[in-house]
């Protein structure tokens, strides 16, 4: 994989690969068709996860001990033809060099094959299976008598797409895996004014039609999986595995989604279209400057984000609306380039709007078209669109269209750099301006964005948030409080946080990743060579220590034992059995070596075999080395010894370079945080100082101001911090602690695990690792002795009280 998977993504990939293993066995050995699903909210990286699964399916996955399926065929099915090329591009981008371009094929009208080829991904959409499609001409209709001879294809097509499907499924050497992208679509019952055909194509593909057997393995991917699950209940003879749903809180915690959504709307009745549009233009200009400053501070051009303003209009906007919008934008942004405005309307042609020509741009090309700074859009980008640089939305949709607005925002909550910007709430937010909404109707939008089901919400989960997301109406950006003395901040810098353990952590892989990062950042030149030399020394010692066992294993691996049964034809009984042995061939030795690669790690096994191989004129030297490594890997305790040494070396290096790593730019430091987290136990990471903290200042629709308290590490211009997010318990605790002798400062710990929050790992009631962020940090003492306290007001009546208490009790605070 080109991308490093987030923890929840890696766990999901491991689960789905396990389902593929079971499904393959169920189909070929038991003749049973199966289905299962993956549910994750928009922005979770479902395509990245799918790319990792496909890569594992074709090439194997050592992290999850998954063996490749050389006979795998993947059929990627969507409801929208425009998504095929876009998904193909995303898979190529995510997988890097592992999945070549030649392995991905969009099925066009001229497609004509007897069978699908193994090791390839085919993209198909529902329109290609409709009655009028060239791909199905000549195929029998379900309504026709099965005995009627099929008519000849008018274009002399040898195989219809249904023929290709049937021949692939019926080939015992192939396994067809169907991936349903946006699986909830095409599963609902058609309304009175809809044709049933479009709604049943997916079900016909799954259940079998036109003489085609049912698809053996069906994997549904969606933001919500209820419709897919219900449809699978109607599928006859199909066994359903338990569905896998990614916890939205983990997605939000990952940093892939923006934490805050700012909603602006008129506070009084009237027409404010141009007023809020001008405000939106000012906002996009401001955030442009903020991103430019951030990239300059990081001294990294790759961190420069070119933000986009999206103007959402009704499906049939008037000429006057479009002309007024463009004129307003140009008036407020005179330096905007002539080609700085684009549109994604369905006619796909340039628009003449007043004195300006607004060119069409395909939705999938908006992210890379950096000269486009303003995008006029209807609904074309509410499904499958991916443009993380979209930072501000102004919507001319009326209040009853809140679902359309939230779907649009659901496509805009991705973070531009695929990570949270350390300590800067302003750059971790997206802004939405709603000229036709009131506080009441805007609150309904907020509820949907926070994952709450409201009347009118279609339940597709397109923009449902997770724990840690906020919707702000009147936020104020807090800065570092100048009244806080430096020695308090020094104490803050020493505070630890904890990572979330990984299920499939491999110490050797962690060490290799760490060595590569240290070399790249020039913290430890030739770190990879040093790491492998350390592990080679361990393997040399194990070779010497287990010499006799290794030689015995080599003899066992060289010989393949079997048994011949001789039966009497006349008597019908077994006369005798005869044992035999054959010398293992090269293919058998390589199969053993692959087992060793899964045990020791592919890179370590391969490099060590190269090191001990005896030079010669042929490949026998390397083959013997592979045999020795395979024999060594089969000895009990070898894997544990290697992993113990790899873990110890990684810990020494991380401790040695901890301060230097903390001083790296955000992008590189995030790499090390991910490496540190590659462990089955919680690991310590450092907290970074907050830079900009956004807090709500209004308590209700009447504009009532929320109360404030002084002494927070971050503050407004008056030195205060809003406490509208605190409940009565938390407020009482805060006021009590501020009265204690030696009080210096307090910190409202962010409610999500982020760079500027203290997070503590704990096991929940089901034994799964989670992280909690205690409510408060209090600083007491003086400049010579600052003491920090963690306080989390929490009722013992709550179900998670005991697990969290255990986590707090086991948390190690560093000496100050």
PDB file of C-alpha atoms in Angstrom, residues 57-151:
ATOM      1  CA  UNK A  57      -6.383 -10.923  -2.256  1.00  0.00           C
ATOM      2  CA  UNK A  58      -3.972 -10.831  -5.207  1.00  0.00           C
ATOM      3  CA  UNK A  59      -0.622 -10.842  -3.382  1.00  0.00           C
ATOM      4  CA  UNK A  60      -1.295 -11.996   0.190  1.00  0.00           C
ATOM      5  CA  UNK A  61      -0.965 -10.045   3.431  1.00  0.00           C
ATOM      6  CA  UNK A  62       1.716 -11.004   5.950  1.00  0.00           C
ATOM      7  CA  UNK A  63       0.232  -8.789   8.671  1.00  0.00           C
ATOM      8  CA  UNK A  64      -2.911 -10.906   8.751  1.00  0.00           C
ATOM      9  CA  UNK A  65      -1.324 -14.206   7.583  1.00  0.00           C
ATOM     10  CA  UNK A  66      -3.566 -14.127   4.531  1.00  0.00           C
ATOM     11  CA  UNK A  67      -2.572 -16.258   1.541  1.00  0.00           C
ATOM     12  CA  UNK A  68      -3.148 -14.856  -1.932  1.00  0.00           C
ATOM     13  CA  UNK A  69      -5.878 -16.307  -4.101  1.00  0.00           C
ATOM     14  CA  UNK A  70      -4.295 -16.752  -7.567  1.00  0.00           C
ATOM     15  CA  UNK A  71      -7.726 -17.493  -9.050  1.00  0.00           C
ATOM     16  CA  UNK A  72      -9.494 -14.426  -7.687  1.00  0.00           C
ATOM     17  CA  UNK A  73     -11.646 -12.260  -9.974  1.00  0.00           C
ATOM     18  CA  UNK A  74     -13.035  -8.999  -8.600  1.00  0.00           C
ATOM     19  CA  UNK A  75     -16.129  -7.351 -10.059  1.00  0.00           C
ATOM     20  CA  UNK A  76     -16.619  -3.809  -8.743  1.00  0.00           C
ATOM     21  CA  UNK A  77     -20.247  -2.766  -9.223  1.00  0.00           C
ATOM     22  CA  UNK A  78     -21.647   0.749  -8.871  1.00  0.00           C
ATOM     23  CA  UNK A  79     -24.934   2.503  -9.521  1.00  0.00           C
ATOM     24  CA  UNK A  80     -23.257   5.477 -11.204  1.00  0.00           C
ATOM     25  CA  UNK A  81     -21.094   5.103 -14.336  1.00  0.00           C
ATOM     26  CA  UNK A  82     -19.145   8.273 -13.499  1.00  0.00           C
ATOM     27  CA  UNK A  83     -17.777   6.560 -10.402  1.00  0.00           C
ATOM     28  CA  UNK A  84     -15.985   3.787 -12.297  1.00  0.00           C
ATOM     29  CA  UNK A  85     -13.083   5.815 -13.647  1.00  0.00           C
ATOM     30  CA  UNK A  86     -12.894   7.759 -10.406  1.00  0.00           C
ATOM     31  CA  UNK A  87     -12.710   4.568  -8.333  1.00  0.00           C
ATOM     32  CA  UNK A  88     -10.148   3.097 -10.711  1.00  0.00           C
ATOM     33  CA  UNK A  89      -7.965   6.172 -10.235  1.00  0.00           C
ATOM     34  CA  UNK A  90      -8.314   5.983  -6.446  1.00  0.00           C
ATOM     35  CA  UNK A  91      -7.334   2.312  -6.369  1.00  0.00           C
ATOM     36  CA  UNK A  92      -4.239   3.043  -8.441  1.00  0.00           C
ATOM     37  CA  UNK A  93      -3.357   5.959  -6.192  1.00  0.00           C
ATOM     38  CA  UNK A  94      -3.828   3.977  -2.975  1.00  0.00           C
ATOM     39  CA  UNK A  95      -2.134   0.732  -4.024  1.00  0.00           C
ATOM     40  CA  UNK A  96       0.914   2.300  -5.672  1.00  0.00           C
ATOM     41  CA  UNK A  97       2.883  -0.143  -7.795  1.00  0.00           C
ATOM     42  CA  UNK A  98       1.304  -3.324  -6.409  1.00  0.00           C
ATOM     43  CA  UNK A  99      -1.876  -3.130  -8.503  1.00  0.00           C
ATOM     44  CA  UNK A 100      -0.814  -2.291 -12.041  1.00  0.00           C
ATOM     45  CA  UNK A 101      -3.005  -0.303 -14.440  1.00  0.00           C
ATOM     46  CA  UNK A 102      -3.414  -3.426 -16.583  1.00  0.00           C
ATOM     47  CA  UNK A 103      -5.174  -5.178 -13.695  1.00  0.00           C
ATOM     48  CA  UNK A 104      -7.997  -2.626 -13.649  1.00  0.00           C
ATOM     49  CA  UNK A 105     -10.539  -2.589 -16.474  1.00  0.00           C
ATOM     50  CA  UNK A 106     -13.710  -0.561 -16.874  1.00  0.00           C
ATOM     51  CA  UNK A 107     -16.225  -2.643 -18.815  1.00  0.00           C
ATOM     52  CA  UNK A 108     -17.304  -0.687 -21.885  1.00  0.00           C
ATOM     53  CA  UNK A 109     -19.849  -1.392 -24.599  1.00  0.00           C
ATOM     54  CA  UNK A 110     -17.297  -3.307 -26.688  1.00  0.00           C
ATOM     55  CA  UNK A 111     -16.358  -5.712 -23.905  1.00  0.00           C
ATOM     56  CA  UNK A 112     -16.536  -9.275 -25.269  1.00  0.00           C
ATOM     57  CA  UNK A 113     -14.881 -12.073 -23.276  1.00  0.00           C
ATOM     58  CA  UNK A 114     -15.771 -15.660 -22.534  1.00  0.00           C
ATOM     59  CA  UNK A 115     -14.638 -15.296 -18.912  1.00  0.00           C
ATOM     60  CA  UNK A 116     -13.183 -12.728 -16.600  1.00  0.00           C
ATOM     61  CA  UNK A 117      -9.434 -13.121 -16.087  1.00  0.00           C
ATOM     62  CA  UNK A 118      -8.002 -13.965 -12.655  1.00  0.00           C
ATOM     63  CA  UNK A 119      -5.976 -11.281 -10.895  1.00  0.00           C
ATOM     64  CA  UNK A 120      -8.017  -8.416 -12.389  1.00  0.00           C
ATOM     65  CA  UNK A 121     -10.608  -5.936 -11.165  1.00  0.00           C
ATOM     66  CA  UNK A 122     -13.512  -5.233 -13.539  1.00  0.00           C
ATOM     67  CA  UNK A 123     -15.706  -2.161 -13.085  1.00  0.00           C
ATOM     68  CA  UNK A 124     -19.366  -2.446 -14.050  1.00  0.00           C
ATOM     69  CA  UNK A 125     -22.380  -0.206 -13.472  1.00  0.00           C
ATOM     70  CA  UNK A 126     -26.085  -0.955 -13.434  1.00  0.00           C
ATOM     71  CA  UNK A 127     -26.715   0.843 -16.744  1.00  0.00           C
ATOM     72  CA  UNK A 128     -24.551  -1.734 -18.519  1.00  0.00           C
ATOM     73  CA  UNK A 129     -27.015  -4.452 -17.441  1.00  0.00           C
ATOM     74  CA  UNK A 130     -30.168  -2.644 -18.510  1.00  0.00           C
ATOM     75  CA  UNK A 131     -32.250  -4.027 -21.372  1.00  0.00           C
ATOM     76  CA  UNK A 132     -31.034  -1.456 -23.874  1.00  0.00           C
ATOM     77  CA  UNK A 133     -27.337  -1.906 -23.162  1.00  0.00           C
ATOM     78  CA  UNK A 134     -25.135  -3.278 -25.945  1.00  0.00           C
ATOM     79  CA  UNK A 135     -23.555  -5.670 -23.431  1.00  0.00           C
ATOM     80  CA  UNK A 136     -26.771  -7.659 -22.987  1.00  0.00           C
ATOM     81  CA  UNK A 137     -28.158  -7.675 -26.530  1.00  0.00           C
ATOM     82  CA  UNK A 138     -29.069 -11.168 -27.528  1.00  0.00           C
ATOM     83  CA  UNK A 139     -29.435 -12.377 -23.956  1.00  0.00           C
ATOM     84  CA  UNK A 140     -32.731 -13.990 -22.986  1.00  0.00           C
ATOM     85  CA  UNK A 141     -35.142 -11.859 -20.976  1.00  0.00           C
ATOM     86  CA  UNK A 142     -36.374 -13.121 -17.613  1.00  0.00           C
ATOM     87  CA  UNK A 143     -39.912 -12.806 -18.864  1.00  0.00           C
ATOM     88  CA  UNK A 144     -39.260 -14.989 -21.909  1.00  0.00           C
ATOM     89  CA  UNK A 145     -39.620 -18.730 -21.959  1.00  0.00           C
ATOM     90  CA  UNK A 146     -36.279 -20.327 -21.144  1.00  0.00           C
ATOM     91  CA  UNK A 147     -36.794 -22.776 -24.052  1.00  0.00           C
ATOM     92  CA  UNK A 148     -36.909 -20.016 -26.671  1.00  0.00           C
ATOM     93  CA  UNK A 149     -33.650 -19.938 -28.550  1.00  0.00           C
ATOM     94  CA  UNK A 150     -31.631 -16.796 -27.919  1.00  0.00           C
ATOM     95  CA  UNK A 151     -31.703 -14.324 -30.770  1.00  0.00           C
TER      96      UNK A 151
END
